[in-house]
Short mmCIF file of C-alpha atoms in Angstrom, two decimals:
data_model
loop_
_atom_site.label_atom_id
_atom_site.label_comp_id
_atom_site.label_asym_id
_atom_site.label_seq_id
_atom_site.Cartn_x
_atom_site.Cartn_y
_atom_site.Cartn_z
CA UNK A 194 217.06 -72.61 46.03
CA UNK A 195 219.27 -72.00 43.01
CA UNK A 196 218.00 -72.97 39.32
CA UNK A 197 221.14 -74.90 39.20
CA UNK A 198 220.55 -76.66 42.50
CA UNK A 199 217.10 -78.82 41.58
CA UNK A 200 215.89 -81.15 44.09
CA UNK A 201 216.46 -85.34 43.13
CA UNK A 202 213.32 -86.84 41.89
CA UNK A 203 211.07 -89.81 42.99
CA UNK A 204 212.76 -91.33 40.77
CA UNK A 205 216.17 -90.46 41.95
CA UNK A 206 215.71 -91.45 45.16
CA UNK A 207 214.22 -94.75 44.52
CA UNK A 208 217.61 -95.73 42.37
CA UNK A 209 219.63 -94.26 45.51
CA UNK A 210 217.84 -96.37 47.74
CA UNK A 211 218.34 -99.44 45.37
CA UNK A 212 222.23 -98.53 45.80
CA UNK A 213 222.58 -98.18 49.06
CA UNK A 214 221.20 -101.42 49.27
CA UNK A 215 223.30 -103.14 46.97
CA UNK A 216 226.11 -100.19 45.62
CA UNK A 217 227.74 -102.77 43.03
CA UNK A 218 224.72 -104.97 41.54
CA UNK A 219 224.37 -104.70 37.98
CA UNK A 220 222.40 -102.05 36.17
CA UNK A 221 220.05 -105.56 34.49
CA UNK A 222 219.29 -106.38 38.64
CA UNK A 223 218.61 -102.58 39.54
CA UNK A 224 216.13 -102.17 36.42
CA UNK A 225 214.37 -105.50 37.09
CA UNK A 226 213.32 -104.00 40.73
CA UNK A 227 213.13 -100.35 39.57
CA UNK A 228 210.80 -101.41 36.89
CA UNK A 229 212.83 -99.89 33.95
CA UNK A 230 215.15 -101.05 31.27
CA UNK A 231 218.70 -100.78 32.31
CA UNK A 232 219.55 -98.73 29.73
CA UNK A 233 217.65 -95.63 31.46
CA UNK A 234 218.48 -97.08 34.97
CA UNK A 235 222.63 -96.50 34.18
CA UNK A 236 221.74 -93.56 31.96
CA UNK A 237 220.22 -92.19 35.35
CA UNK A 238 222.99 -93.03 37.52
CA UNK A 239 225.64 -91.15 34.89
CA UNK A 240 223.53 -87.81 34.94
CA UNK A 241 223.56 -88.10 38.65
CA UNK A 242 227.14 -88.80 39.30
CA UNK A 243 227.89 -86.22 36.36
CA UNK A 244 225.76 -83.37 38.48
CA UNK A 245 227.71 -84.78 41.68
CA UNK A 246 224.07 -85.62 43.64
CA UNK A 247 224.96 -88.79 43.96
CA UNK A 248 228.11 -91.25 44.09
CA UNK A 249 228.65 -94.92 45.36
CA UNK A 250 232.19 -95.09 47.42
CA UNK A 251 233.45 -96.98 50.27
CA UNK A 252 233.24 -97.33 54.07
CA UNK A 253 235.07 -98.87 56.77
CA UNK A 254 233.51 -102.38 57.78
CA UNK A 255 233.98 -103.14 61.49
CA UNK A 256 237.32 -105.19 60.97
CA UNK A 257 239.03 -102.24 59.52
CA UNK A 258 237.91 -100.12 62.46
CA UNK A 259 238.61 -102.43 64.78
CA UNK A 260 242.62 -101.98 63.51
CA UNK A 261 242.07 -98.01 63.18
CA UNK A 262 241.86 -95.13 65.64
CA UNK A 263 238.95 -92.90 65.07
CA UNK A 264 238.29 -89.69 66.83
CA UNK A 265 236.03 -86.36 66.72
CA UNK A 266 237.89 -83.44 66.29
CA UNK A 267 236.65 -80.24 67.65
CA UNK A 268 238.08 -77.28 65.71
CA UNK A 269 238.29 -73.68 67.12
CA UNK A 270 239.19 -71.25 64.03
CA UNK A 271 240.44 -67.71 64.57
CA UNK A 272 237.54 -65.06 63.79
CA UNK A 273 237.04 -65.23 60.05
CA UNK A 274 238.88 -68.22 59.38
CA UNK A 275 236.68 -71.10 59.58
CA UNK A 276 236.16 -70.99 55.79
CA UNK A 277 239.63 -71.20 55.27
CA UNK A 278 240.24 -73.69 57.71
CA UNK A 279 237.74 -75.85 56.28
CA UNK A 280 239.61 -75.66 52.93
CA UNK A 281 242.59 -76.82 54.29
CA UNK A 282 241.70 -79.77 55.55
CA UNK A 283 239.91 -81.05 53.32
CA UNK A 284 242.58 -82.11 51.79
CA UNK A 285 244.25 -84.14 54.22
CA UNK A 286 243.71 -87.62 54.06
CA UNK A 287 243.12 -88.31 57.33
CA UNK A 288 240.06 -86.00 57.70
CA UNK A 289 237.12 -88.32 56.67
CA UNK A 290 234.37 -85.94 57.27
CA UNK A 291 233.90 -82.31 57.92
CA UNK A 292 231.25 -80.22 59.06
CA UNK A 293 230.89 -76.44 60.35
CA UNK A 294 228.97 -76.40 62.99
CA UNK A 295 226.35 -73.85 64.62
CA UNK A 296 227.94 -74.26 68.57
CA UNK A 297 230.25 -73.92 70.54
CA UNK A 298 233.03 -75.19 68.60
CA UNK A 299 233.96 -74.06 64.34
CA UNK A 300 234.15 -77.32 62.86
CA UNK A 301 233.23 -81.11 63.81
CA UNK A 302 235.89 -83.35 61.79
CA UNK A 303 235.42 -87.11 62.18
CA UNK A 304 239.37 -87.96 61.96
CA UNK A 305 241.09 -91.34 61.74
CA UNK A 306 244.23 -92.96 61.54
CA UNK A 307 246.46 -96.18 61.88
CA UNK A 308 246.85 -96.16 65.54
CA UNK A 309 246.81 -93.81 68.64
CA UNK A 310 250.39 -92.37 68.20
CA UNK A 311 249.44 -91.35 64.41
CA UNK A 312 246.34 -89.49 65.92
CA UNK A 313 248.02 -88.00 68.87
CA UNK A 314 250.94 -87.12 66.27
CA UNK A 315 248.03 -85.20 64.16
CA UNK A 316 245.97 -83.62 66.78
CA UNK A 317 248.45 -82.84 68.96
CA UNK A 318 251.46 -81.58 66.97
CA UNK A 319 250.57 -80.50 63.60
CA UNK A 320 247.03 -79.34 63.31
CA UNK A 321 247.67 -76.71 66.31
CA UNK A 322 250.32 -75.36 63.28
CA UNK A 323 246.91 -74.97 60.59
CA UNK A 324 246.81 -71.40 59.96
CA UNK A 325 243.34 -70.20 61.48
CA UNK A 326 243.28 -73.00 63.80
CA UNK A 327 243.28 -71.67 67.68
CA UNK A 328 242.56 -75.02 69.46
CA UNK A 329 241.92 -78.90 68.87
CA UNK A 330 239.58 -80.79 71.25
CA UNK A 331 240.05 -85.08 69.94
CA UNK A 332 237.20 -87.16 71.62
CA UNK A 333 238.67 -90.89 70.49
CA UNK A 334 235.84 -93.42 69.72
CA UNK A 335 235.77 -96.44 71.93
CA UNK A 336 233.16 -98.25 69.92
CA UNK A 337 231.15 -97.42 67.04
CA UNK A 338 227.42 -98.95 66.84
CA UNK A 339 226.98 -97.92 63.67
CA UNK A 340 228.46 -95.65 60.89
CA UNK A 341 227.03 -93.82 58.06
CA UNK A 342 227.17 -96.23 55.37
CA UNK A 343 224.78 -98.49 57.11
CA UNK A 344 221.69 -95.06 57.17
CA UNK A 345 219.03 -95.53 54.15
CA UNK A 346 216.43 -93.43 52.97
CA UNK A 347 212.97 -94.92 52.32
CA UNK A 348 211.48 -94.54 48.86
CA UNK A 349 211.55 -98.45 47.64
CA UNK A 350 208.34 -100.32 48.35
CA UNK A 351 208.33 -103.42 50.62
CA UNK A 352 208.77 -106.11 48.16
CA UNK A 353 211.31 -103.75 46.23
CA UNK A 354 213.64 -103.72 49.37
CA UNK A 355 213.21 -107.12 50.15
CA UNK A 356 214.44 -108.33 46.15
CA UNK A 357 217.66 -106.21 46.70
CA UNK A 358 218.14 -106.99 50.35
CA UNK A 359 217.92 -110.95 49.47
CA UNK A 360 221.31 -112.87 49.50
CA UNK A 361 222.88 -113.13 46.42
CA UNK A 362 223.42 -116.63 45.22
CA UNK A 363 227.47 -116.26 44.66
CA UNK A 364 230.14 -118.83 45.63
CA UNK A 365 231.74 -117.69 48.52
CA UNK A 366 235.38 -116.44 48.36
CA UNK A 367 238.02 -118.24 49.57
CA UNK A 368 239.85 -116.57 52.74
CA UNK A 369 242.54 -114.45 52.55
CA UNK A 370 244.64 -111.92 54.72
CA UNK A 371 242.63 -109.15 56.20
CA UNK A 372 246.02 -107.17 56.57
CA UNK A 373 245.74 -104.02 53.92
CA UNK A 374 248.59 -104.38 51.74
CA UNK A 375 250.10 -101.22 49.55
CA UNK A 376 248.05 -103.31 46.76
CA UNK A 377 244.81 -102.50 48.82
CA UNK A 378 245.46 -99.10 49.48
CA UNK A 379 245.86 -98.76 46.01
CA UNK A 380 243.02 -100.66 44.98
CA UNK A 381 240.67 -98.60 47.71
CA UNK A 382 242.09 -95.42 46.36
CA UNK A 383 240.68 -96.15 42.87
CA UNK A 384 237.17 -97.57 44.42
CA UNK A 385 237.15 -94.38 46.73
CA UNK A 386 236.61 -92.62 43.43
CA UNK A 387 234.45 -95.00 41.62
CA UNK A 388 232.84 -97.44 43.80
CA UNK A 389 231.00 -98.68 40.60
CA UNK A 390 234.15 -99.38 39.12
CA UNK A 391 234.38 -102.48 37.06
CA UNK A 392 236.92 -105.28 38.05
CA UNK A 393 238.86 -104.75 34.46
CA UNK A 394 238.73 -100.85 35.18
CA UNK A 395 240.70 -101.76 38.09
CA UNK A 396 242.69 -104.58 37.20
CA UNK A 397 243.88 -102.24 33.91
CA UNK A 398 244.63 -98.79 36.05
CA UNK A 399 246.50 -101.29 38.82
CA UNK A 400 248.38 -103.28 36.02
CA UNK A 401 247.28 -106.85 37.70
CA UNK A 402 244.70 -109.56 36.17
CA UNK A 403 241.31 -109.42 36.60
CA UNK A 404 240.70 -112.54 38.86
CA UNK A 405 243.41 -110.80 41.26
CA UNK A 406 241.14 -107.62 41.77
CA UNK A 407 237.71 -109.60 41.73
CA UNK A 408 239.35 -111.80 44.54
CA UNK A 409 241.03 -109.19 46.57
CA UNK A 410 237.65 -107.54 46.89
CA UNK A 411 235.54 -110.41 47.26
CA UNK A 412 237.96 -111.33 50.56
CA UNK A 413 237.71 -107.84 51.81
CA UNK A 414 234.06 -107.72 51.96
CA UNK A 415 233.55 -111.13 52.86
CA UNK A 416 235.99 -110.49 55.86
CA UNK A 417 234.17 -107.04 56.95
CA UNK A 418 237.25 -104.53 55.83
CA UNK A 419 235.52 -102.79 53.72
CA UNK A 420 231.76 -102.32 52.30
CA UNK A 421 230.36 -100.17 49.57
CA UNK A 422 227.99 -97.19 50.36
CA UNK A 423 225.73 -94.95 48.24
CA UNK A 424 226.00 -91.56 49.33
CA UNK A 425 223.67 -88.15 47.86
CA UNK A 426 223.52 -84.81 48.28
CA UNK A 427 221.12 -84.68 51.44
CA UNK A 428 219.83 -81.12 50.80
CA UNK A 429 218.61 -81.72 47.37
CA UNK A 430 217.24 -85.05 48.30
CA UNK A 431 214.96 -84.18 51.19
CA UNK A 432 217.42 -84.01 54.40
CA UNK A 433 218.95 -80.83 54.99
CA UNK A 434 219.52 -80.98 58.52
CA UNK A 435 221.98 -82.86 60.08
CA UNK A 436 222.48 -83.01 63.77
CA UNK A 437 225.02 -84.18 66.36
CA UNK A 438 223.62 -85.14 69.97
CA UNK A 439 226.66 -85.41 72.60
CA UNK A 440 225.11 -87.56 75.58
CA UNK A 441 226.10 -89.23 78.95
CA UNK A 442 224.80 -92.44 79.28
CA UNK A 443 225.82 -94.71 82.46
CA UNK A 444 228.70 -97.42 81.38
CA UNK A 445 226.40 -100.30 82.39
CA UNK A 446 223.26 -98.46 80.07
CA UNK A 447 226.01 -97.94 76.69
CA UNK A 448 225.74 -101.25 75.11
CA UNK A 449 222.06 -101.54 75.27
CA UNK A 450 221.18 -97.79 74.39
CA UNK A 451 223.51 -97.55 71.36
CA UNK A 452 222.29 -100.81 70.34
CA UNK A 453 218.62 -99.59 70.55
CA UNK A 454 219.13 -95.74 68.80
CA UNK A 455 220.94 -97.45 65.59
CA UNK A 456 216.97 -98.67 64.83
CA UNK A 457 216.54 -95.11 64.42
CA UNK A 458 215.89 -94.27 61.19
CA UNK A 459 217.16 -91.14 61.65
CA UNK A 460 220.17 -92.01 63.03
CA UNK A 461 223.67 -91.79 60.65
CA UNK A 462 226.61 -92.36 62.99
CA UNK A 463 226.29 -93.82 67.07
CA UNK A 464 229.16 -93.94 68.89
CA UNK A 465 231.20 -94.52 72.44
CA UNK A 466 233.92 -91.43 72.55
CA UNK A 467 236.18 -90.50 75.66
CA UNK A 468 235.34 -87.63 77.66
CA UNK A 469 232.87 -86.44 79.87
CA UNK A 470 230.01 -86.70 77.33
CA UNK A 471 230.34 -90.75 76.62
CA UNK A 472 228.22 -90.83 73.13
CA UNK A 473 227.36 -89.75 70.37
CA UNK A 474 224.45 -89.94 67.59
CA UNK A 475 224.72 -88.00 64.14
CA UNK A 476 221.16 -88.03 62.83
CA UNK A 477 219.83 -86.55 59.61
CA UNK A 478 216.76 -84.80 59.58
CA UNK A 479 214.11 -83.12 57.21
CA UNK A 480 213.45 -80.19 59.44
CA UNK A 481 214.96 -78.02 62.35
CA UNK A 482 211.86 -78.88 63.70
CA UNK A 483 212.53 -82.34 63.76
CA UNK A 484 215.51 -81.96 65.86
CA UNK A 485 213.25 -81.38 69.15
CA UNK A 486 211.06 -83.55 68.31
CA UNK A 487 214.02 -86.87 67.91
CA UNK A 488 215.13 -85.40 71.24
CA UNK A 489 212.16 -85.98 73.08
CA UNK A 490 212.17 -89.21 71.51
CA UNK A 491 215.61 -89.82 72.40
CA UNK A 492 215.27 -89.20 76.22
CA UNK A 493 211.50 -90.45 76.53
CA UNK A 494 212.51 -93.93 75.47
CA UNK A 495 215.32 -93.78 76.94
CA UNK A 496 216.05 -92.05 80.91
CA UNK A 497 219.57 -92.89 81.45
CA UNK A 498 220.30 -90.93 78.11
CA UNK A 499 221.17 -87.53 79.30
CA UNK A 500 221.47 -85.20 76.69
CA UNK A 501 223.95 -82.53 77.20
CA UNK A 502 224.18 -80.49 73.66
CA UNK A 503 222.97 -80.68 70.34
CA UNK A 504 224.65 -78.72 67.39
CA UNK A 505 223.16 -78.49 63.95
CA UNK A 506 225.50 -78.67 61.20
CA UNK A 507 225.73 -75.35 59.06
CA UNK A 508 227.52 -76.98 55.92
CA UNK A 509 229.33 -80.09 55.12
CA UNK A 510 232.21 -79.94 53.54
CA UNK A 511 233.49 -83.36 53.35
CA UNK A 512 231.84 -86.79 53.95
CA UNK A 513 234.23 -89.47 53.72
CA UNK A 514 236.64 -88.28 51.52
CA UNK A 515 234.27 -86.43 49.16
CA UNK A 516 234.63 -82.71 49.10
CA UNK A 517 231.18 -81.16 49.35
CA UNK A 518 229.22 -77.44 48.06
CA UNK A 519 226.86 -75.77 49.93
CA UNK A 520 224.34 -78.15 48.80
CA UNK A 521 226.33 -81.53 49.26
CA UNK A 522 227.04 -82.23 45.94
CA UNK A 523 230.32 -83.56 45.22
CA UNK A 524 232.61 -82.08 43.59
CA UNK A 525 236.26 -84.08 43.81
CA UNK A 526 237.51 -86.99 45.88
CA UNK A 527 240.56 -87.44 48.05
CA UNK A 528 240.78 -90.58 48.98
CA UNK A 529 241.02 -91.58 52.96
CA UNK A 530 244.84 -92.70 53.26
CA UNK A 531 244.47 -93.42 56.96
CA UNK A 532 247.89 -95.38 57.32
CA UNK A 533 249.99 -93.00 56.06
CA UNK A 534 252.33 -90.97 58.15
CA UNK A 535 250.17 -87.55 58.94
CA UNK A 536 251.50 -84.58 57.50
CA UNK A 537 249.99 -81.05 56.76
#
């Protein structure tokens, strides 16, 4: 590993933990648990986000992909062109996440947009027209058991998880419409680079009051739109693999097995797609080595869980909106704008 790419500490990790946990609490709360004046705890934070190994962002709550359409993309690239394929789209706004995988297909792109005629619109007429791109395979997700933003790492203690984990004693916000406005789409654009940002950061760079933009997001969370998720760069923090599992599970088994592998703690991302192979499970890993051994987990707990291919990912080079080096840091942001019309 590079002298420029040093792994993330104990200490690192254990303030990553505390933020996936809870992304926006104050620096006071995450020192109390962390042990450590909050001072040093934001001081930390900064030097991380500065580096790019670490970030707090947003991801879709179930209401909000209950109203999308999400699919995986699989991307053939014409010899020599996956690099610049990749490249391209990461800057569309509709590519959340993008991987280049070691199988049969280039790249793995988790793609989503306001309904089913935006996506067939995407895949079907313009990114055929990506130069490099030779084919585009969409599996459409049916149901999603779980998504990334829900994975955490394990470096708090017990009684450390369970202080950041507790309900917060707030006054519950008042309801409001779950329809995203051009107001929200603003107001996610700005959080998509600063999840940490404060309500007067917002309210300013939107040019509304502050009670309007502590509301808004209050009701957004509240009704399951959106949440706030702590994301790292896995290689540097102890999980370089990542893996995708593409299985065919009987209808009548789907419910209870994709209920049962989100327990995992390996497991990232579990969901129902179309196609012949009826589910998937993104799982992030420590070792290749662990990949066989999760498998034989996978099907020994499970027999109507037929595995039918497994592809390790090579490189990510997005993850929800944030573009990605070789070793996951981040290094810029463009923000998911999922109801927009696609272009390229």
């Amino acid at each position: 590993m590079q002298e420029d790419a040093k792994r993330l500490s104990e200490e690192d990790l254990a303030l990553i933990h505390a933020l996936q946990l809870r992304p926006r609490a104050s620096w006071t709360e995450l020192g109390r648990v962390l042990g450590v004046d909050p001072v040093t705890v934001a001081r930390r934070f900064h030097r991380l986000t500065e580096h790019g190994m670490a970030w707090v962002g947003l991801s879709p709550g179930p209401r909000m992909l209950e109203r999308t359409c999400v699919s995986y993309a699989q991307i053939d690239c014409a010899p020599g062109a996956t690099a610049a394929v990749a490249q391209a789209l990461g800057g569309h706004p509709h590519m959340l996440t993008l991987e280049r995988s070691a199988g049969g297909h280039d790249i793995l792109a988790t793609v989503a947009t306001r309904d089913l005629h935006a996506l067939s619109h995407y895949t079907l007429d313009l990114l055929p027209h990506v130069p490099g791109i030779t084919a585009v395979h969409a599996r459409i997700v049916t149901h999603v058991f779980t998504e990334g933003g829900r994975w955490r790492i394990a470096a708090l203690a017990p009684d450390q998880r369970a202080r950041l984990t507790a309900p917060p004693a707030t006054r519950s916000p008042r309801p409001g419409p779950s329809d995203l406005t051009a107001f929200d789409r603003a107001l996610l654009g700005r959080l998509a680079h600063d999840g940490r940002a404060s309500y007067q950061a917002l309210a300013t760079a939107l040019s509304v009051s502050l009670s309007a933009v502590k509301r808004r997001i209050e009701q957004l969370t509240r009704l399951d739109v959106l949440r706030f998720r702590c994301d790292f760069a896995r290689p540097l923090g102890g999980w370089p693999v990542a893996i995708t599992f593409w299985a065919k599970v009987p209808p009548t088994d789907l419910p209870g097995i994709g209920h049962a592998l989100i327990r995992l703690p390996e497991t990232r991302n579990c969901a129902a797609v179309t196609g012949p192979h009826n589910l998937v499970v993104q799982a992030s890993l420590h070792s290749v080595d662990d990949a066989l051994r999760l498998e034989t987990q996978l099907t020994a707990a499970h027999p109507g869980l037929d595995i039918v291919d497994r592809v390790i990912t090579l490189r990510h080079d997005k993850l929800l909106g944030r573009l990605l080096d070789p070793y996951g840091r981040s290094t810029g942001v463009v923000p998911p704008d999922i109801w927009a019309e696609p272009t390229i």
